[in-house]
């Protein structure tokens, strides 16, 4: 049941138009600390659903109410400790939950018992001055109760600056790795540790250190913040926080967040990017970048902005630099321009219009490194290991078993699941694990549509309410993959985890060279944030921020492949091709070519152009014999090109495979050599043409099709 505003008049809880005393971060600030706490009024509310009995037959709207604070900029609810939401006892039941809806922009948040606890009995931040609260009783035999204790009501901000020189030169940024921390008014950023958690300034944690917000929209013209939808807000796990507020050079915090209550995703799964943290280089000649959510005038206030400036000094655990910042930038990453690595945490302002420097804590500080090496709470991660490896093919009949060991850092892994879907499908399915022993579970696959490509991954929580961990870590943007088939079709495969002797060359450029590595350039210029198949590595053009192909081409050439043991060979690969140029966005950025004579002659397979946007990884499967002969001297090459030097070209290659006979999976019975789903004289003809060769007609797998295989095939003929 969806309710209209008129449905709520009876349930209205109106707040006074004259709001009570201001509340904000309850600590004494030094003049050089540059956070920007939100200012709000904290108003008591006495509204309760009372105890509501659920029905096992259906979900029902058990109670609703409305909270209104006239002329407020934003609202956030706090629920009483006696609030209780029923949990499902088995697979036939469903949880009870709260649904909160803003009448300003329609944003919704869903909270069940687990996520309400992770949000510390509070809600996300909602824009506007009115929200609806609904209590939905799930299909279960238990009771629920929800009581609203108070609401925070947003007020206008106060601006403080620490800009270097006469002008504030920050510009808008789209860096997906940084977040706004509310209501304390600091900046946080994701790092590439095991569970992709966060760093910020040590003077930021406190009683108001509670929510990480991503994809922040522009503020109001007055500078008052506008909140992103609840899907981009994450509750901070207070048990994960490690920090020191020891002044310049010893001001740091390492913390984690819980998955989003609406989507179930972690920030890394949604944002798909994290900083690599490293010791800072010598300061001389280097440029630093600070990106964060500092205050400003107008709609830019406390939005994602960035600026670069000179690296002044690297002394002990303190960094100084001439980069514009303002209140709210506390905790921002200190980034070495051109390298993409973060080397410290911005903490203090000292710049003025007449000179000075801003300051931060260096990653050289041993305490930061020790905290990351010894995570707490949601910062801990489950290790996923596969005793029998991961399959690249599934049986169409189902019944394949995948064994996974979940090694949890504290309490046992909870709710282990295998998540899967067909490629290009919008919906996913899950399979619960069956305990084998200790921390090891077995997952049995269902029947799959023959010829389909199945994407899959695994998830588990650290304890019943702990952080969600997945493998691959960027699931659901990144998956493992297998083809549903009845016959092994993979003649050769390279997922780039080991060196299989690809050749790298270039012409006219020394930048953007092909590199086999885990993507690490940050995604700013259209480079991939993760590999395609979830194994970890791929080939990318350059692997440093800003290191794109310029005024030339770079070529990646495969080793020599043998396609003679295939009746109809297919080549399968994933490719990434993006041109972020604003002046030449449709320039050709990648060519894929085949050769059947060890590279003496080449034939174009496809020419990829970019529309200036990031289309992501694209999987391709092509019939080799549509372009060249199926020889034992087959090579494929990928050429990334910038013909003028005016483009920003980034390319990637992953999961290259040579497949026998049918690139979409062999679906006929054994002995059906032409894949028409029946065994008949046509298959005998195929076998006779392949006498003396290996491949699909070699039924006894001795390497040669001969009279023994003919005898076996005759036994397969239908009676």
PDB file of C-alpha atoms in Angstrom, residues 359-542:
ATOM      1  CA  UNK A 359      49.197  21.077   6.722  1.00  0.00           C
ATOM      2  CA  UNK A 360      48.493  17.384   6.885  1.00  0.00           C
ATOM      3  CA  UNK A 361      49.554  14.130   8.494  1.00  0.00           C
ATOM      4  CA  UNK A 362      51.905  11.948   6.444  1.00  0.00           C
ATOM      5  CA  UNK A 363      51.289   8.276   5.739  1.00  0.00           C
ATOM      6  CA  UNK A 364      54.794   7.850   7.164  1.00  0.00           C
ATOM      7  CA  UNK A 365      53.168   7.940  10.611  1.00  0.00           C
ATOM      8  CA  UNK A 366      53.585   4.412  11.957  1.00  0.00           C
ATOM      9  CA  UNK A 367      50.326   4.584  13.914  1.00  0.00           C
ATOM     10  CA  UNK A 368      48.280   4.923  10.697  1.00  0.00           C
ATOM     11  CA  UNK A 369      49.995   1.922   9.135  1.00  0.00           C
ATOM     12  CA  UNK A 370      49.520  -0.121  12.315  1.00  0.00           C
ATOM     13  CA  UNK A 371      45.801   0.723  12.425  1.00  0.00           C
ATOM     14  CA  UNK A 372      45.283  -0.368   8.824  1.00  0.00           C
ATOM     15  CA  UNK A 373      47.209  -3.576   9.506  1.00  0.00           C
ATOM     16  CA  UNK A 374      45.041  -4.292  12.576  1.00  0.00           C
ATOM     17  CA  UNK A 375      41.471  -3.366  11.566  1.00  0.00           C
ATOM     18  CA  UNK A 376      38.474  -3.357  13.874  1.00  0.00           C
ATOM     19  CA  UNK A 377      34.724  -3.702  13.320  1.00  0.00           C
ATOM     20  CA  UNK A 378      33.598  -3.267   9.718  1.00  0.00           C
ATOM     21  CA  UNK A 379      37.197  -2.632   8.647  1.00  0.00           C
ATOM     22  CA  UNK A 380      37.880  -6.320   9.115  1.00  0.00           C
ATOM     23  CA  UNK A 381      37.364  -8.482   6.079  1.00  0.00           C
ATOM     24  CA  UNK A 382      36.526 -12.083   5.325  1.00  0.00           C
ATOM     25  CA  UNK A 383      39.100 -13.956   3.248  1.00  0.00           C
ATOM     26  CA  UNK A 384      37.548 -16.040   0.445  1.00  0.00           C
ATOM     27  CA  UNK A 385      39.543 -19.060  -0.711  1.00  0.00           C
ATOM     28  CA  UNK A 386      38.583 -21.778  -3.192  1.00  0.00           C
ATOM     29  CA  UNK A 387      40.166 -25.154  -2.337  1.00  0.00           C
ATOM     30  CA  UNK A 388      39.151 -26.644  -5.702  1.00  0.00           C
ATOM     31  CA  UNK A 389      39.498 -23.450  -7.729  1.00  0.00           C
ATOM     32  CA  UNK A 390      36.795 -21.526  -9.582  1.00  0.00           C
ATOM     33  CA  UNK A 391      35.075 -23.055 -12.639  1.00  0.00           C
ATOM     34  CA  UNK A 392      35.075 -21.468 -16.080  1.00  0.00           C
ATOM     35  CA  UNK A 393      32.290 -23.820 -17.242  1.00  0.00           C
ATOM     36  CA  UNK A 394      29.058 -25.035 -15.649  1.00  0.00           C
ATOM     37  CA  UNK A 395      27.100 -28.126 -16.603  1.00  0.00           C
ATOM     38  CA  UNK A 396      23.788 -27.296 -18.210  1.00  0.00           C
ATOM     39  CA  UNK A 397      22.210 -30.024 -16.057  1.00  0.00           C
ATOM     40  CA  UNK A 398      23.361 -28.359 -12.833  1.00  0.00           C
ATOM     41  CA  UNK A 399      24.914 -30.154  -9.893  1.00  0.00           C
ATOM     42  CA  UNK A 400      28.391 -28.588 -10.068  1.00  0.00           C
ATOM     43  CA  UNK A 401      29.786 -28.022  -6.597  1.00  0.00           C
ATOM     44  CA  UNK A 402      31.932 -25.028  -5.671  1.00  0.00           C
ATOM     45  CA  UNK A 403      33.735 -25.186  -2.340  1.00  0.00           C
ATOM     46  CA  UNK A 404      34.486 -21.913  -0.555  1.00  0.00           C
ATOM     47  CA  UNK A 405      36.314 -21.287   2.716  1.00  0.00           C
ATOM     48  CA  UNK A 406      35.250 -18.086   4.513  1.00  0.00           C
ATOM     49  CA  UNK A 407      37.952 -17.032   6.980  1.00  0.00           C
ATOM     50  CA  UNK A 408      36.447 -14.380   9.252  1.00  0.00           C
ATOM     51  CA  UNK A 409      38.683 -12.132  11.397  1.00  0.00           C
ATOM     52  CA  UNK A 410      36.440 -12.386  14.470  1.00  0.00           C
ATOM     53  CA  UNK A 411      33.084 -14.119  14.800  1.00  0.00           C
ATOM     54  CA  UNK A 412      32.168 -16.806  12.281  1.00  0.00           C
ATOM     55  CA  UNK A 413      31.077 -15.799   8.789  1.00  0.00           C
ATOM     56  CA  UNK A 414      27.294 -15.467   8.613  1.00  0.00           C
ATOM     57  CA  UNK A 415      24.838 -15.908   5.744  1.00  0.00           C
ATOM     58  CA  UNK A 416      27.299 -17.289   3.162  1.00  0.00           C
ATOM     59  CA  UNK A 417      25.744 -17.095  -0.294  1.00  0.00           C
ATOM     60  CA  UNK A 418      26.551 -17.607  -3.943  1.00  0.00           C
ATOM     61  CA  UNK A 419      24.965 -14.877  -6.084  1.00  0.00           C
ATOM     62  CA  UNK A 420      24.510 -15.486  -9.815  1.00  0.00           C
ATOM     63  CA  UNK A 421      22.774 -14.144 -12.883  1.00  0.00           C
ATOM     64  CA  UNK A 422      22.815 -14.569 -16.635  1.00  0.00           C
ATOM     65  CA  UNK A 423      24.964 -12.025 -18.460  1.00  0.00           C
ATOM     66  CA  UNK A 424      22.976  -8.863 -19.304  1.00  0.00           C
ATOM     67  CA  UNK A 425      20.160  -9.914 -16.950  1.00  0.00           C
ATOM     68  CA  UNK A 426      18.878  -7.347 -14.457  1.00  0.00           C
ATOM     69  CA  UNK A 427      17.882  -9.784 -11.710  1.00  0.00           C
ATOM     70  CA  UNK A 428      20.062 -12.037  -9.573  1.00  0.00           C
ATOM     71  CA  UNK A 429      19.485 -15.317  -7.752  1.00  0.00           C
ATOM     72  CA  UNK A 430      21.239 -16.703  -4.703  1.00  0.00           C
ATOM     73  CA  UNK A 431      22.239 -20.125  -3.396  1.00  0.00           C
ATOM     74  CA  UNK A 432      22.775 -20.729   0.331  1.00  0.00           C
ATOM     75  CA  UNK A 433      25.925 -22.572   1.320  1.00  0.00           C
ATOM     76  CA  UNK A 434      25.911 -25.978   3.004  1.00  0.00           C
ATOM     77  CA  UNK A 435      28.457 -26.307   5.811  1.00  0.00           C
ATOM     78  CA  UNK A 436      31.159 -28.871   5.035  1.00  0.00           C
ATOM     79  CA  UNK A 437      33.393 -28.321   8.065  1.00  0.00           C
ATOM     80  CA  UNK A 438      34.835 -25.412   9.998  1.00  0.00           C
ATOM     81  CA  UNK A 439      34.486 -22.315   7.798  1.00  0.00           C
ATOM     82  CA  UNK A 440      34.110 -24.237   4.537  1.00  0.00           C
ATOM     83  CA  UNK A 441      30.828 -24.336   2.626  1.00  0.00           C
ATOM     84  CA  UNK A 442      29.675 -26.063  -0.547  1.00  0.00           C
ATOM     85  CA  UNK A 443      27.413 -24.470  -3.163  1.00  0.00           C
ATOM     86  CA  UNK A 444      25.540 -26.639  -5.681  1.00  0.00           C
ATOM     87  CA  UNK A 445      24.617 -25.013  -8.978  1.00  0.00           C
ATOM     88  CA  UNK A 446      21.143 -25.260 -10.542  1.00  0.00           C
ATOM     89  CA  UNK A 447      20.478 -26.151 -14.180  1.00  0.00           C
ATOM     90  CA  UNK A 448      21.495 -23.367 -16.557  1.00  0.00           C
ATOM     91  CA  UNK A 449      20.317 -22.504 -20.051  1.00  0.00           C
ATOM     92  CA  UNK A 450      22.728 -24.141 -22.456  1.00  0.00           C
ATOM     93  CA  UNK A 451      25.083 -21.730 -24.158  1.00  0.00           C
ATOM     94  CA  UNK A 452      24.531 -18.989 -21.585  1.00  0.00           C
ATOM     95  CA  UNK A 453      27.275 -17.034 -19.862  1.00  0.00           C
ATOM     96  CA  UNK A 454      26.707 -17.153 -16.110  1.00  0.00           C
ATOM     97  CA  UNK A 455      28.071 -14.412 -13.833  1.00  0.00           C
ATOM     98  CA  UNK A 456      28.597 -15.347 -10.176  1.00  0.00           C
ATOM     99  CA  UNK A 457      30.196 -14.302  -6.892  1.00  0.00           C
ATOM    100  CA  UNK A 458      30.049 -14.941  -3.142  1.00  0.00           C
ATOM    101  CA  UNK A 459      29.108 -12.934  -0.048  1.00  0.00           C
ATOM    102  CA  UNK A 460      29.099 -13.292   3.726  1.00  0.00           C
ATOM    103  CA  UNK A 461      28.899 -11.091   6.814  1.00  0.00           C
ATOM    104  CA  UNK A 462      31.266 -10.845   9.760  1.00  0.00           C
ATOM    105  CA  UNK A 463      28.807 -12.109  12.358  1.00  0.00           C
ATOM    106  CA  UNK A 464      25.071 -11.574  12.062  1.00  0.00           C
ATOM    107  CA  UNK A 465      25.271  -7.747  11.988  1.00  0.00           C
ATOM    108  CA  UNK A 466      28.850  -7.170  10.837  1.00  0.00           C
ATOM    109  CA  UNK A 467      30.198  -5.777   7.612  1.00  0.00           C
ATOM    110  CA  UNK A 468      29.283  -7.368   4.288  1.00  0.00           C
ATOM    111  CA  UNK A 469      32.198  -8.892   2.378  1.00  0.00           C
ATOM    112  CA  UNK A 470      32.110 -10.119  -1.203  1.00  0.00           C
ATOM    113  CA  UNK A 471      34.254 -11.905  -3.735  1.00  0.00           C
ATOM    114  CA  UNK A 472      34.975 -10.305  -6.154  1.00  0.00           C
ATOM    115  CA  UNK A 473      35.251  -7.276  -3.857  1.00  0.00           C
ATOM    116  CA  UNK A 474      33.491  -4.983  -6.370  1.00  0.00           C
ATOM    117  CA  UNK A 475      30.447  -7.245  -6.752  1.00  0.00           C
ATOM    118  CA  UNK A 476      27.913  -6.566  -8.347  1.00  0.00           C
ATOM    119  CA  UNK A 477      29.897  -4.393 -10.783  1.00  0.00           C
ATOM    120  CA  UNK A 478      32.456  -7.169 -11.126  1.00  0.00           C
ATOM    121  CA  UNK A 479      31.766 -10.913 -11.426  1.00  0.00           C
ATOM    122  CA  UNK A 480      33.379 -14.263 -11.992  1.00  0.00           C
ATOM    123  CA  UNK A 481      32.075 -15.916 -15.169  1.00  0.00           C
ATOM    124  CA  UNK A 482      31.472 -19.389 -16.576  1.00  0.00           C
ATOM    125  CA  UNK A 483      29.816 -20.742 -19.720  1.00  0.00           C
ATOM    126  CA  UNK A 484      27.009 -23.301 -19.385  1.00  0.00           C
ATOM    127  CA  UNK A 485      27.904 -26.169 -21.705  1.00  0.00           C
ATOM    128  CA  UNK A 486      28.131 -29.937 -21.852  1.00  0.00           C
ATOM    129  CA  UNK A 487      31.626 -30.239 -23.421  1.00  0.00           C
ATOM    130  CA  UNK A 488      34.948 -28.610 -22.556  1.00  0.00           C
ATOM    131  CA  UNK A 489      35.418 -25.983 -25.258  1.00  0.00           C
ATOM    132  CA  UNK A 490      38.345 -23.924 -23.954  1.00  0.00           C
ATOM    133  CA  UNK A 491      41.452 -24.522 -26.097  1.00  0.00           C
ATOM    134  CA  UNK A 492      43.446 -21.653 -24.548  1.00  0.00           C
ATOM    135  CA  UNK A 493      42.715 -18.932 -22.003  1.00  0.00           C
ATOM    136  CA  UNK A 494      44.525 -16.019 -20.380  1.00  0.00           C
ATOM    137  CA  UNK A 495      43.024 -14.075 -17.478  1.00  0.00           C
ATOM    138  CA  UNK A 496      46.342 -12.208 -17.058  1.00  0.00           C
ATOM    139  CA  UNK A 497      47.150 -13.416 -13.572  1.00  0.00           C
ATOM    140  CA  UNK A 498      50.387 -14.932 -14.927  1.00  0.00           C
ATOM    141  CA  UNK A 499      52.747 -13.969 -17.745  1.00  0.00           C
ATOM    142  CA  UNK A 500      51.816 -15.872 -20.929  1.00  0.00           C
ATOM    143  CA  UNK A 501      54.285 -13.999 -23.156  1.00  0.00           C
ATOM    144  CA  UNK A 502      52.226 -11.234 -24.717  1.00  0.00           C
ATOM    145  CA  UNK A 503      54.285  -8.729 -26.737  1.00  0.00           C
ATOM    146  CA  UNK A 504      54.114  -4.984 -26.054  1.00  0.00           C
ATOM    147  CA  UNK A 505      55.171  -2.345 -28.580  1.00  0.00           C
ATOM    148  CA  UNK A 506      54.529   1.332 -29.337  1.00  0.00           C
ATOM    149  CA  UNK A 507      54.875   3.858 -32.129  1.00  0.00           C
ATOM    150  CA  UNK A 508      55.125   7.626 -31.684  1.00  0.00           C
ATOM    151  CA  UNK A 509      54.430   7.638 -27.941  1.00  0.00           C
ATOM    152  CA  UNK A 510      56.106   6.721 -24.677  1.00  0.00           C
ATOM    153  CA  UNK A 511      52.982   7.119 -22.534  1.00  0.00           C
ATOM    154  CA  UNK A 512      50.023   4.820 -22.024  1.00  0.00           C
ATOM    155  CA  UNK A 513      52.050   1.666 -22.655  1.00  0.00           C
ATOM    156  CA  UNK A 514      50.250  -1.627 -22.120  1.00  0.00           C
ATOM    157  CA  UNK A 515      50.762  -2.895 -18.562  1.00  0.00           C
ATOM    158  CA  UNK A 516      49.620  -6.152 -16.945  1.00  0.00           C
ATOM    159  CA  UNK A 517      48.374  -5.128 -13.488  1.00  0.00           C
ATOM    160  CA  UNK A 518      45.393  -4.519 -11.242  1.00  0.00           C
ATOM    161  CA  UNK A 519      43.858  -1.205 -12.433  1.00  0.00           C
ATOM    162  CA  UNK A 520      45.073   1.615 -10.213  1.00  0.00           C
ATOM    163  CA  UNK A 521      44.677   4.924 -12.079  1.00  0.00           C
ATOM    164  CA  UNK A 522      41.494   6.071 -10.350  1.00  0.00           C
ATOM    165  CA  UNK A 523      39.100   6.303 -13.295  1.00  0.00           C
ATOM    166  CA  UNK A 524      39.525  10.032 -13.880  1.00  0.00           C
ATOM    167  CA  UNK A 525      40.454   9.848 -17.561  1.00  0.00           C
ATOM    168  CA  UNK A 526      38.195   6.952 -18.476  1.00  0.00           C
ATOM    169  CA  UNK A 527      40.571   4.196 -17.397  1.00  0.00           C
ATOM    170  CA  UNK A 528      39.007   1.038 -15.891  1.00  0.00           C
ATOM    171  CA  UNK A 529      38.584   0.943 -12.124  1.00  0.00           C
ATOM    172  CA  UNK A 530      38.588  -2.875 -11.916  1.00  0.00           C
ATOM    173  CA  UNK A 531      39.382  -5.756 -14.244  1.00  0.00           C
ATOM    174  CA  UNK A 532      36.632  -7.490 -16.228  1.00  0.00           C
ATOM    175  CA  UNK A 533      36.551 -11.042 -14.908  1.00  0.00           C
ATOM    176  CA  UNK A 534      37.210 -10.547 -11.200  1.00  0.00           C
ATOM    177  CA  UNK A 535      40.560 -12.347 -11.176  1.00  0.00           C
ATOM    178  CA  UNK A 536      42.346  -9.106 -10.255  1.00  0.00           C
ATOM    179  CA  UNK A 537      44.595  -8.228 -13.190  1.00  0.00           C
ATOM    180  CA  UNK A 538      44.178  -7.248 -16.821  1.00  0.00           C
ATOM    181  CA  UNK A 539      46.143  -5.330 -19.465  1.00  0.00           C
ATOM    182  CA  UNK A 540      45.613  -1.545 -19.323  1.00  0.00           C
ATOM    183  CA  UNK A 541      47.197   1.369 -21.161  1.00  0.00           C
ATOM    184  CA  UNK A 542      49.336   2.920 -18.460  1.00  0.00           C
TER     185      UNK A 542
END
